[in-house]
Coordinates of C-alpha atoms and ligand atoms in Angstrom, one line a residue:
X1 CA 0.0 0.0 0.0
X2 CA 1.2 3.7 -0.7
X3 CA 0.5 6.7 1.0
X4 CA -3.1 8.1 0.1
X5 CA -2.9 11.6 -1.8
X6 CA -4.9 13.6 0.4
X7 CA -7.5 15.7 -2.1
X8 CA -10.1 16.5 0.7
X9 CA -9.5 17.8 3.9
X10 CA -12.0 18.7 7.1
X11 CA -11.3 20.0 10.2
X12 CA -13.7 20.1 12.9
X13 CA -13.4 22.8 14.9
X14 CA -13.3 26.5 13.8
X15 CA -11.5 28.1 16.4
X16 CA -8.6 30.3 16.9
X17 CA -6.2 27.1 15.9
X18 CA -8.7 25.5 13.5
X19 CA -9.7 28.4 11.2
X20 CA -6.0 29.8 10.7
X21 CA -4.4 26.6 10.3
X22 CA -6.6 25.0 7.7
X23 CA -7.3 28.9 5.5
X24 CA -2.8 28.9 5.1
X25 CA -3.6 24.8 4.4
X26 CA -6.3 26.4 1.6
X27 CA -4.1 29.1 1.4
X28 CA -0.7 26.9 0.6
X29 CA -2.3 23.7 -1.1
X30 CA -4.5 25.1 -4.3
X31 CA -5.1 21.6 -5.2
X32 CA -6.8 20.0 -2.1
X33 CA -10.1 21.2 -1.1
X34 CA -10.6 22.2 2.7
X35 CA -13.4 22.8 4.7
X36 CA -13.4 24.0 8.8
X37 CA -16.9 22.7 10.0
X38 CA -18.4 23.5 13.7
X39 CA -21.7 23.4 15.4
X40 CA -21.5 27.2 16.0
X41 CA -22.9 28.2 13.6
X42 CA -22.9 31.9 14.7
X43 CA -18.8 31.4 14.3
X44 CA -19.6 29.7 11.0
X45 CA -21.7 32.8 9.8
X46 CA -18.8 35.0 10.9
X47 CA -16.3 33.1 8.7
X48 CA -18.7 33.2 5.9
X49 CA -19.0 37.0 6.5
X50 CA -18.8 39.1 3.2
X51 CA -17.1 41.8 4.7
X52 CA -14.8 39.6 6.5
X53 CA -15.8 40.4 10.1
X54 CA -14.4 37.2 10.8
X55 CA -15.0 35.4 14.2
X56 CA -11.3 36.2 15.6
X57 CA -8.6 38.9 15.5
X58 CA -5.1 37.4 14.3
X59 CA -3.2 40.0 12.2
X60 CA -3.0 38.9 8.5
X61 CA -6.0 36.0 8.6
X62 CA -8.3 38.1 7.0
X63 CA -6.1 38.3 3.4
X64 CA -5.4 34.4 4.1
X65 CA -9.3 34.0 4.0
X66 CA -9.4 36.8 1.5
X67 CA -7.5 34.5 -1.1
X68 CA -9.0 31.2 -1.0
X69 CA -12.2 31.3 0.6
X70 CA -15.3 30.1 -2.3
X71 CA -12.5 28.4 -4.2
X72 CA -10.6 25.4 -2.2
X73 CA -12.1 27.2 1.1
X74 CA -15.0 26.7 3.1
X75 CA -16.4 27.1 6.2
X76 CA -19.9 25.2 7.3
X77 CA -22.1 24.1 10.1
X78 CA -22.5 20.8 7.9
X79 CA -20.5 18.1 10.2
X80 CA -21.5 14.7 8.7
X81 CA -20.9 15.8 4.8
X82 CA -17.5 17.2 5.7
X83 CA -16.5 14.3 7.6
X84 CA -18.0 11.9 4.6
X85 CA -16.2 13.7 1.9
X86 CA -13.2 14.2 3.3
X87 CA -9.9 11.8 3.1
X88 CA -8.4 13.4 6.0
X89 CA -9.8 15.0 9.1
X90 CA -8.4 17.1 11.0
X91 CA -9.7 17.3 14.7
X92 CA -9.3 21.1 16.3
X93 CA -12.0 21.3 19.3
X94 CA -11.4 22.8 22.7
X95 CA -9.9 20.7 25.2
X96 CA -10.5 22.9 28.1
X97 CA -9.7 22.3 31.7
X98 CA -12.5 19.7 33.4
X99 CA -14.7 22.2 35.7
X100 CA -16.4 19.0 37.7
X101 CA -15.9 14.7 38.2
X102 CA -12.7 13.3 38.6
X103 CA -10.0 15.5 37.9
X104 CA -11.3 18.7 38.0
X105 CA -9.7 21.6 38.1
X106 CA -6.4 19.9 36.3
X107 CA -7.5 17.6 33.6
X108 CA -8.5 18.4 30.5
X109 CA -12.1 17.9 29.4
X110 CA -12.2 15.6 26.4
X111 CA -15.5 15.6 25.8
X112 CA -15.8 17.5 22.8
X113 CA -12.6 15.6 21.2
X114 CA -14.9 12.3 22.1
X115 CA -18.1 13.9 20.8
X116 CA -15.9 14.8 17.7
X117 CA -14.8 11.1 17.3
X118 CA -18.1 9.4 17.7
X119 CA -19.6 11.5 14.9
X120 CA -16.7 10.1 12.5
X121 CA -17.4 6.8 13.5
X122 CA -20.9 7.0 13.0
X123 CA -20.7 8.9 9.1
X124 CA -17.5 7.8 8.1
X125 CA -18.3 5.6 4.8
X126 CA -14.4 5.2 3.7
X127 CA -11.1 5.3 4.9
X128 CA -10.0 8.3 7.0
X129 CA -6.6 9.9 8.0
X130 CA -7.5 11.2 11.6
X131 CA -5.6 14.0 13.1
X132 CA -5.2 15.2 16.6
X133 CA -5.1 18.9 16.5
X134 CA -6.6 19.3 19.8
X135 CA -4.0 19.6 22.9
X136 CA -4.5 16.5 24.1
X137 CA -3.0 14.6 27.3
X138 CA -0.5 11.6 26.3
X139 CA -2.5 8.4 24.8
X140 CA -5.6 10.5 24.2
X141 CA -5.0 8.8 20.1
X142 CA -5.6 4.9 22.0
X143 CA -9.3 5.8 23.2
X144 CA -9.4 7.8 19.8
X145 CA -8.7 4.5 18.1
X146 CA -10.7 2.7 20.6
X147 CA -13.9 4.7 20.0
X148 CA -13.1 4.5 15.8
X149 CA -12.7 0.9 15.5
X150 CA -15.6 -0.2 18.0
X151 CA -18.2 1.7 16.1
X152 CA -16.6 1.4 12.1
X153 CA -18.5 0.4 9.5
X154 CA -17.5 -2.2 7.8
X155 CA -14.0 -2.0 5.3
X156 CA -13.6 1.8 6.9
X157 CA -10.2 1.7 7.9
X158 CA -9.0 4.6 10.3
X159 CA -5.6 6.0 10.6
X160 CA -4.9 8.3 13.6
X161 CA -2.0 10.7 13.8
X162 CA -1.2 13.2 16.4
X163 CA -0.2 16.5 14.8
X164 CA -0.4 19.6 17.6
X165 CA -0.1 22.9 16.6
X166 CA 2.7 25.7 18.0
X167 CA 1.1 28.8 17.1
X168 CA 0.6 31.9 19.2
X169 CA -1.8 34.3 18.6
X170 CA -0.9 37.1 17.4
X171 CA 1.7 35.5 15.2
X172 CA -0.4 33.1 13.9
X173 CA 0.1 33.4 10.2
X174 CA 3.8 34.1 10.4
X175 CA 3.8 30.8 12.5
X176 CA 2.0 29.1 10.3
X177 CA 3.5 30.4 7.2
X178 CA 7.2 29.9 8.6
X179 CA 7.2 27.2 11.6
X180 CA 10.0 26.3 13.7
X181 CA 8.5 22.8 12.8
X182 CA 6.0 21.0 12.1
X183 CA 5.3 17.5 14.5
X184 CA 3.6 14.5 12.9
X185 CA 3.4 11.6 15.6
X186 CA 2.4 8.5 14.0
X187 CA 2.3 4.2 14.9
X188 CA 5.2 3.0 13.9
X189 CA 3.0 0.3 11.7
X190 CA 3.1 0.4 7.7
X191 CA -0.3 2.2 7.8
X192 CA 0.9 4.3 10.6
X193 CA 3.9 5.8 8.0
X194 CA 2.0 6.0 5.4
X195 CA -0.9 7.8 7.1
X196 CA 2.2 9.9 8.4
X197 CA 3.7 10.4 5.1
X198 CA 0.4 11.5 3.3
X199 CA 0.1 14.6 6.2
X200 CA 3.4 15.2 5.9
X201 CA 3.4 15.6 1.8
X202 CA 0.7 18.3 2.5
X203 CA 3.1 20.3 4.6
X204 CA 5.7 19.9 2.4
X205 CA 3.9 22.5 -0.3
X206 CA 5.6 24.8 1.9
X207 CA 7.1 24.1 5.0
X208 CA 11.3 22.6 4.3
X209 CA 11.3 18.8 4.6
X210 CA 13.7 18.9 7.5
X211 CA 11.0 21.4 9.7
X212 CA 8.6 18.1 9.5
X213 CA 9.1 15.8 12.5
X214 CA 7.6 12.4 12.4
X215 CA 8.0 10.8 15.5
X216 CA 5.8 7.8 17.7
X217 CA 2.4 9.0 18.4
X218 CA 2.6 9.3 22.3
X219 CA 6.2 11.9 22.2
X220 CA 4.5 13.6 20.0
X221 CA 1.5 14.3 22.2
X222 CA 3.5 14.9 25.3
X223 CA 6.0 17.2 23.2
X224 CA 2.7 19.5 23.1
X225 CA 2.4 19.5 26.3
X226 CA 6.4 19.9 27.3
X227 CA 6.7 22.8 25.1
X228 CA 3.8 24.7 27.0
X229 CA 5.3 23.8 30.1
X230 CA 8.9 24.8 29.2
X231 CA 7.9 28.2 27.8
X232 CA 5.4 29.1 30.5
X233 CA 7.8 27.9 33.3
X234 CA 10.8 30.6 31.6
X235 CA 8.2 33.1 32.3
X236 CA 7.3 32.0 35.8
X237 CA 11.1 32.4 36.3
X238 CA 11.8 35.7 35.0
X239 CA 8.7 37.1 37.1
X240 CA 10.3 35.0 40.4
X241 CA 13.2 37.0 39.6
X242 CA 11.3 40.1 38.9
X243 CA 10.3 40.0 42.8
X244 CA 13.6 40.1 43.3
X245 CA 14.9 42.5 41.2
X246 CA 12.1 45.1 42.9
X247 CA 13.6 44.1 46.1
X248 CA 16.9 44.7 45.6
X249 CA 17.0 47.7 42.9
X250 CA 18.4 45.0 40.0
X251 CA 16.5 45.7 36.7
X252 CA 14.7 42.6 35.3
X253 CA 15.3 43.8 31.7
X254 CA 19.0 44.2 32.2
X255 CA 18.8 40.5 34.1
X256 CA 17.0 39.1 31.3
X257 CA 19.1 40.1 28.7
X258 CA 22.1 39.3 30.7
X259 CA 20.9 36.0 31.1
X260 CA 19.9 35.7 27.0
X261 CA 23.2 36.9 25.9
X262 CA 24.4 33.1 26.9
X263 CA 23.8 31.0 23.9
X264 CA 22.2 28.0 26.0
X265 CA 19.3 30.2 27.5
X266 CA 18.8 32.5 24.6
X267 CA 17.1 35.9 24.3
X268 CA 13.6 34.8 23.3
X269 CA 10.4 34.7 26.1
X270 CA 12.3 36.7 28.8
X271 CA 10.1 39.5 29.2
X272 CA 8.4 39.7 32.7
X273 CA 5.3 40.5 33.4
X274 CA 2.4 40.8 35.3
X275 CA 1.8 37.3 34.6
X276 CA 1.3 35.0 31.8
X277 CA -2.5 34.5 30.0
X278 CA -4.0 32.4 27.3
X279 CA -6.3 29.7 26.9
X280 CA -3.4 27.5 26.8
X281 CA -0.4 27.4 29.5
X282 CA -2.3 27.5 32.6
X283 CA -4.4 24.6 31.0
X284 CA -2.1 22.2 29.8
X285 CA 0.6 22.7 32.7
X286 CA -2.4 21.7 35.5
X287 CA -2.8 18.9 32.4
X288 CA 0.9 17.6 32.9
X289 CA 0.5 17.7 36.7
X290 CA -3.1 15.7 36.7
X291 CA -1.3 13.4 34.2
X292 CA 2.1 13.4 36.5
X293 CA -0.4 12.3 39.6
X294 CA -1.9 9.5 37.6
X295 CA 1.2 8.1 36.5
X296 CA 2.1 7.9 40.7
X297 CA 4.9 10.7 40.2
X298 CA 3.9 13.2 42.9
X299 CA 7.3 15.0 42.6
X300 CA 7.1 15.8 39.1
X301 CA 3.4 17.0 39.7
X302 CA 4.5 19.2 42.2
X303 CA 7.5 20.4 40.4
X304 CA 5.1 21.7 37.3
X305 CA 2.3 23.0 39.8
X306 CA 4.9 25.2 40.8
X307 CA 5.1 27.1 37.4
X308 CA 1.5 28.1 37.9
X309 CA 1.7 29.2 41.4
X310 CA 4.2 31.3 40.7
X311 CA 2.0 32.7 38.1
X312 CA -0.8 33.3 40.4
X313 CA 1.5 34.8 43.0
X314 CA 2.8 37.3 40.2
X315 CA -0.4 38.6 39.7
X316 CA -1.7 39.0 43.3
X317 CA 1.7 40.6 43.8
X318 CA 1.3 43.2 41.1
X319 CA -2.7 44.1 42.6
X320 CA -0.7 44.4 46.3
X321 CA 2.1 46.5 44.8
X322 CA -0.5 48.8 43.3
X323 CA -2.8 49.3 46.2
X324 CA 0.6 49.0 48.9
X325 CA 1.7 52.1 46.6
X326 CA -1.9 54.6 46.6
X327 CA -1.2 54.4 50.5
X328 CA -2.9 51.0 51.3
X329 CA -6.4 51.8 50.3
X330 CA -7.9 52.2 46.7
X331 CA -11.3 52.3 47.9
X332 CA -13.1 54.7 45.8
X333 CA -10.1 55.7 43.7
X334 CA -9.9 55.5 40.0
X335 CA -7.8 53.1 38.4
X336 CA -7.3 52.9 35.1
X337 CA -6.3 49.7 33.5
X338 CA -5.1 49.9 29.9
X339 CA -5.6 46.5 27.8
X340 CA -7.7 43.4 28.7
X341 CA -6.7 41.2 26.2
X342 CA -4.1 38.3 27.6
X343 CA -1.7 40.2 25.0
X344 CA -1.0 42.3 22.3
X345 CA -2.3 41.7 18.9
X346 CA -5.2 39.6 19.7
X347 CA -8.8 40.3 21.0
X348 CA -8.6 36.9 22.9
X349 CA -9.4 37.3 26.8
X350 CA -9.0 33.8 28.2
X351 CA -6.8 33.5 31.3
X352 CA -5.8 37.2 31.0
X353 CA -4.3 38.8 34.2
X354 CA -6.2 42.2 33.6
X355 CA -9.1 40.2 34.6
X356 CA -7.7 38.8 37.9
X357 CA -6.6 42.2 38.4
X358 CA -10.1 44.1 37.7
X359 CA -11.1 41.5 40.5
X360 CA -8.9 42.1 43.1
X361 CA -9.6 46.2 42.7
X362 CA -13.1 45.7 42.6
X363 CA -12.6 43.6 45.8
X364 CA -10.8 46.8 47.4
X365 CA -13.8 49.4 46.1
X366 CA -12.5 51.1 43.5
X367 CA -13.6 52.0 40.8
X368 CA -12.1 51.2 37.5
X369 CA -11.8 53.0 34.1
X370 CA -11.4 50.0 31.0
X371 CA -9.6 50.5 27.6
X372 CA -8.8 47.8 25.3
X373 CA -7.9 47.7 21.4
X374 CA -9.8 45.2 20.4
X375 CA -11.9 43.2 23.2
X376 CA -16.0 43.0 22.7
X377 CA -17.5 44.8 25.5
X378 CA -20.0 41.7 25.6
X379 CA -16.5 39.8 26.5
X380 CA -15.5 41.9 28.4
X381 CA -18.5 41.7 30.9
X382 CA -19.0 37.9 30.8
X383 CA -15.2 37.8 31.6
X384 CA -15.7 40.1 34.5
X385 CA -18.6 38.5 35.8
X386 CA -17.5 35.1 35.4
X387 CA -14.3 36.2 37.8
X388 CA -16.9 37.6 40.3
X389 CA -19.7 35.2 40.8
X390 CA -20.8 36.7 44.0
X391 CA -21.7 40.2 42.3
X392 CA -24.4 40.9 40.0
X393 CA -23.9 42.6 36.5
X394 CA -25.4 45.5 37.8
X395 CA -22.9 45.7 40.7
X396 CA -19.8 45.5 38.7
X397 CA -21.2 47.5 35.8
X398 CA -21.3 50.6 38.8
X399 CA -17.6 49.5 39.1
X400 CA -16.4 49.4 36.1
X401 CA -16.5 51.7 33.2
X402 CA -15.3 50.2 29.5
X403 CA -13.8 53.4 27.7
X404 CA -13.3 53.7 24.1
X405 CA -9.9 55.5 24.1
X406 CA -6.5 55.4 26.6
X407 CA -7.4 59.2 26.8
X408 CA -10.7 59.0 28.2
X409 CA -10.3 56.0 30.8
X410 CA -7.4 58.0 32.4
X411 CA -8.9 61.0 32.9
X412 CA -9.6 62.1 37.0
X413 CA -8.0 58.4 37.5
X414 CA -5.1 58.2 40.5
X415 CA -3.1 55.3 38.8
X416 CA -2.6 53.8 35.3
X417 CA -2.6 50.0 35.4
X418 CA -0.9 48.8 31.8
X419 CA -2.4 45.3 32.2
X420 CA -1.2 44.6 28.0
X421 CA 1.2 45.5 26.0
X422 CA -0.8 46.7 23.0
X423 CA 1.9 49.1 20.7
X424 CA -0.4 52.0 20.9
X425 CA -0.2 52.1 24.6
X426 CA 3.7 53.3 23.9
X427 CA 2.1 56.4 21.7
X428 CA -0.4 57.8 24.4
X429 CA 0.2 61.5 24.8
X430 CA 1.5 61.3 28.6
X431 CA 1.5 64.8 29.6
X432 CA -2.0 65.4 28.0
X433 CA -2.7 61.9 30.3
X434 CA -1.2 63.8 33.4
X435 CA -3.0 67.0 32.7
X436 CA -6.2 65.5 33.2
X437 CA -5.7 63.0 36.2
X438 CA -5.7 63.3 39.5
X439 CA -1.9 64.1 41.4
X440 CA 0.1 62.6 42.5
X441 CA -0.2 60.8 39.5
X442 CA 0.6 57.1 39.2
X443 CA 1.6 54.1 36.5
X444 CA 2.0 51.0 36.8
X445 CA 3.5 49.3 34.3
X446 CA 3.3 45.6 34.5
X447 CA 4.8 45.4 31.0
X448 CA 7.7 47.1 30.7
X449 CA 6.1 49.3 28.4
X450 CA 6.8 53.0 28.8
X451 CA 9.7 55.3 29.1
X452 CA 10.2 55.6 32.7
X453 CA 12.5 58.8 33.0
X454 CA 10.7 60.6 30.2
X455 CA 7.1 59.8 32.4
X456 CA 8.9 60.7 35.6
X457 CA 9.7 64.0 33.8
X458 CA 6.1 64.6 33.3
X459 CA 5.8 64.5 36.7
X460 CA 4.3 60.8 37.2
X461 CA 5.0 58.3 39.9
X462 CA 6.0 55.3 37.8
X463 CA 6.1 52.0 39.0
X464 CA 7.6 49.1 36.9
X465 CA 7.3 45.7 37.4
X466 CA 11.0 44.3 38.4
X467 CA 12.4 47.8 38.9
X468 CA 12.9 48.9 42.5
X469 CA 10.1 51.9 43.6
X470 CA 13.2 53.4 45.6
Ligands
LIG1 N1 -5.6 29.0 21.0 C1 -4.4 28.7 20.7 O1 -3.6 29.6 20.4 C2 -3.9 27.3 20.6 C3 -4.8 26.3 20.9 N2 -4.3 25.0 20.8 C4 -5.2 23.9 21.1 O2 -6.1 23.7 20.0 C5 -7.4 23.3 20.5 C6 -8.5 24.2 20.0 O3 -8.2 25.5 20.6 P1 -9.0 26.8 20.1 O4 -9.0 26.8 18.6 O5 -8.3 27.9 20.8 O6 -10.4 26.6 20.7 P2 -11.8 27.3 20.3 O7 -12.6 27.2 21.5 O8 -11.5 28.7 19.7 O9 -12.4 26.5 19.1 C7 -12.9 25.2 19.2 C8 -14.1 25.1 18.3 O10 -14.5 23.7 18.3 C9 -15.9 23.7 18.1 N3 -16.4 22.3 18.5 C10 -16.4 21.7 19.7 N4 -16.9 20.5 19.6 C11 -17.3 20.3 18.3 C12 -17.9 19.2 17.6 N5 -18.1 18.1 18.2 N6 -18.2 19.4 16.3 C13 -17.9 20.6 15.6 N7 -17.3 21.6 16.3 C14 -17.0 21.5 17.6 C15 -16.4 24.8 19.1 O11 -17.7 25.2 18.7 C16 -15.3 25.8 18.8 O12 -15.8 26.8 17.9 C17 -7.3 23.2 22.0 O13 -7.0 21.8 22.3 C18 -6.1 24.0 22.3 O14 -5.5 23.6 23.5 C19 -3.1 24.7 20.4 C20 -2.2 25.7 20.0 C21 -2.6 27.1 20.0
LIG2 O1 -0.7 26.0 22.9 C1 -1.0 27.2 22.8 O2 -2.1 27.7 23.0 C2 0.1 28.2 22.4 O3 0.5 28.8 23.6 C3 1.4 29.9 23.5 O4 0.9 30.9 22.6 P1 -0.1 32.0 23.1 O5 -0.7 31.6 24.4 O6 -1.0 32.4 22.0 O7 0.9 33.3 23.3 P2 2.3 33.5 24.0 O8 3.0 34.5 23.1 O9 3.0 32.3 24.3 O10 2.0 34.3 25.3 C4 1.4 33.7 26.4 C5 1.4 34.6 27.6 O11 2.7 34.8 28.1 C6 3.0 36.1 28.2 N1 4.4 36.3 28.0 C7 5.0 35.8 26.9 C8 6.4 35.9 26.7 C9 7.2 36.6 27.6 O12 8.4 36.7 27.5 N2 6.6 37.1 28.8 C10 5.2 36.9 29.0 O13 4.7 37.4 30.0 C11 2.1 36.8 27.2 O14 1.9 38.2 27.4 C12 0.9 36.0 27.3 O15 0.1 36.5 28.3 C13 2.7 29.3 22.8 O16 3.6 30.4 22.6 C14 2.4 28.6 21.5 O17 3.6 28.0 21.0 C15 1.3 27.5 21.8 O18 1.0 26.9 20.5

């Protein structure tokens, strides 16, 4: 047997990883035909939209979509026909973190993946090439093939590979476009490498030969996982040594790049901050740990648990630093917080500090002024209520105001909050800012963002996270 030329391609699941993976795939591959299929279909419309509103923010997508979208591109709520027409199928549904049963709290909920790989079984009529897109814990492809082969029809033959995806947002279409590499993680059987080598020769329209990793199925779901963990734990370090650093009177930046200058550690992901966001660290990290307890390793559970604590410890430490700073009390002051979005470039929310932070000041009284970019105010609110389950909408909406410029949420405000590190935040007119708050006047910059001498010339009180307040 040879490897199938893949012609049709699905992907369920039309997310932030789903919908810009598979449009470059479109995008990249003018000869195969690919269509990103999910039950939303308000998501779907959105895709479908003819002024290309589409569903998410990620610099470049729209001209991706733009190119091939109503030629080898399309997006539908149509589930079964995609799966039945398709030769390979890629599977891109959220794998959040389990809220309830065993687990909760630290594994990931695979009920959607499972929901996703029933529905296969039960319309596939011919052979499929099934792909893990999906972060998934290690051996989630076993109960994949489990669930296929129990509930094939007969002479359907199905092929699973793990292929997880290293994008950020933000970046996504560079990443896509140019990846460090791409990982295929395949069964080591004949179909296995072929299945393997069919994914692969769709890649290879544009990504170098020597960027695609084929490896065994189960490193390559863990590598998912150990990347996450790797690159969120270099930021739990800096910000551990950022604590230090504003003890001390050290400068975290000048640490950082210290430290990067050595060729081993390297230059990249060194930036502290108020702490790291996304839908993904947190998650897969409490992942590793649930699947480090399962595995009877309680030391190597701990070890990764620690990555987010120090996370969460960041965060509260920033909120304390800020209300330590306005002379222990912000009841009743306004604070502005500039950004809500977990980071630049991207109107994505989930697991962003501003919102933790928004909390704890609402917990101490004050009242906070809101600008972000590119975050829906409807997102914004769920976010915010979501974090505070013990106040009503009403309640927080008297707390909160959402502004529609940096200008007009810092005006009469004590203290600037830069909770994001959104470029335009480094072009706000900071002496027409100071003119119009209230003195003395303070920042906060938990992102290493503004010019500190040029701001303290202006007269502000600027505090930066892992710089001394001395
Ligand atoms: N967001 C990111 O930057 C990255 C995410 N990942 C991983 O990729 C996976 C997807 O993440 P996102 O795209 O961010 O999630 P998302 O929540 O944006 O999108 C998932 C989509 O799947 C759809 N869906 C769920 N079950 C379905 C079903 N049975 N049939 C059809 N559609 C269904 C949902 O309606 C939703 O639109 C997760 O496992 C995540 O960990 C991996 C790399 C980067
Ligand atoms: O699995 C995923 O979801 C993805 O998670 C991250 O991507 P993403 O969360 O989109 O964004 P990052 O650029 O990694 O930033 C994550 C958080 O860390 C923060 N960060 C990042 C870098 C840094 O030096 N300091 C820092 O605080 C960011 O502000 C942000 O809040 C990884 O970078 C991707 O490789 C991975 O595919």
């Amino acid at each position: 047997m040879s490897p199938v030329k893949v012609q049709k391609i699905v992907c369920i699941g039309a997310g932030y990883v789903g919908g810009p993976t598979c449009a470059v795939i479109a995008q990249k591959c003018p000869d195969i035909v690919v269509t990103i299929v999910d039950l939303n279909e308000a998501r779907i419309n959105a895709w479908n939209d003819e002024e290309y509103r589409l569903p998410i923010y990620e610099p470049g997508l729209v001209d991706v979509v733009r190119s091939c979208r109503g030629k080898n591109l399309f997006f539908s709520t149509d589930v079964d026909k995609g799966i039945q027409e398709a030769d390979l199928i890629f599977v891109s549904v959220n794998t959040p973190t389990k809220k309830s049963g065993v687990g909760a709290g630290f594994a990931a909920d695979l009920n959607y993946v499972e929901l996703a790989t029933r529905r296969i079984a039960a319309v596939a009529t011919s052979n499929k090439i099934v792909v893990e897109k999906s972060t998934v814990p290690c051996r989630t492809a076993e109960s994949m093939r489990t669930i296929l082969e129990a509930n094939a029809k007969p002479n359907c033959r199905f092929d699973i590979l793990s292929n997880p995806e290293f994008l950020a947002e933000g970046t996504a279409i560079n990443d896509l476009h140019k990846p460090d590499r791409v990982l295929i993680g395949s069964l080591q059987s004949a179909e296995g490498l072929d299945a393997c080598q069919a994914l692969s020769s769709v890649y290879a329209h544009w990504v170098p030969r020597e960027r695609i990793l084929t490896v065994g199925l189960w490193s390559s779901e863990l590598s998912k996982l150990a990347a996450n963990a790797m690159l969120a734990q270099r930021i739990s370090s800096i910000n551990a040594l950022s604590a230090i650093c504003e003890a001390t009177g050290a400068n975290i930046d000048e640490v950082a790049n210290a430290v990067g200058y050595d060729s081993r550690i390297g230059p990249k992901f060194l930036k502290a901050s108020v702490g790291f966001g996304g839908s993904c660290f947190q998650k897969d990290i409490l992942n590793l740990v649930y699947l480090s307890e399962s595995l009877h390793l309680p030391e190597i559970a701990t070890y990764w648990r620690q990555v987010v604590e120090m996370n969460e410890h960041q965060k509260s430490r920033f909120a304390k630093r800020v209300v330590d700073t306005l002379f222990n009390t912000i009841t009743n002051k306004r604070i502005t917080v500039l950004g809500f979005a977990f980071k630049a470039d991207t109107g994505d929310t989930r697991e962003s500090a501003a919102i933790t932070l928004i909390r704890d000041f609402m917990k101490e009284k004050a009242n906070i002024s809101l600008y972000d970019p590119q975050v829906e105010e409807a997102q914004i609110w769920q976010d915010l209520a979501e974090a505070s389950p013990n106040l009503s909408l009403e309640n927080i909406k008297k707390q909160v105001k959402i502004c529609s410029s940096s200008l007009e949420a810092c005006k009469d405000a004590e203290a600037v909050v830069i909770a994001t590190e959104w470029k335009e935040f480094k072009q706000i007119d900071w002496e027409m800012v100071y003119q119009g708050m209230n003195k003395p006047a303070f920042v906060f910059d938990g992102r290493l963002l503004v010019d500190e001498d040029k701001l303290t010339k202006i007269g502000f009180k600027v505090i930066t996270i892992g710089r001394g307040s001395l």
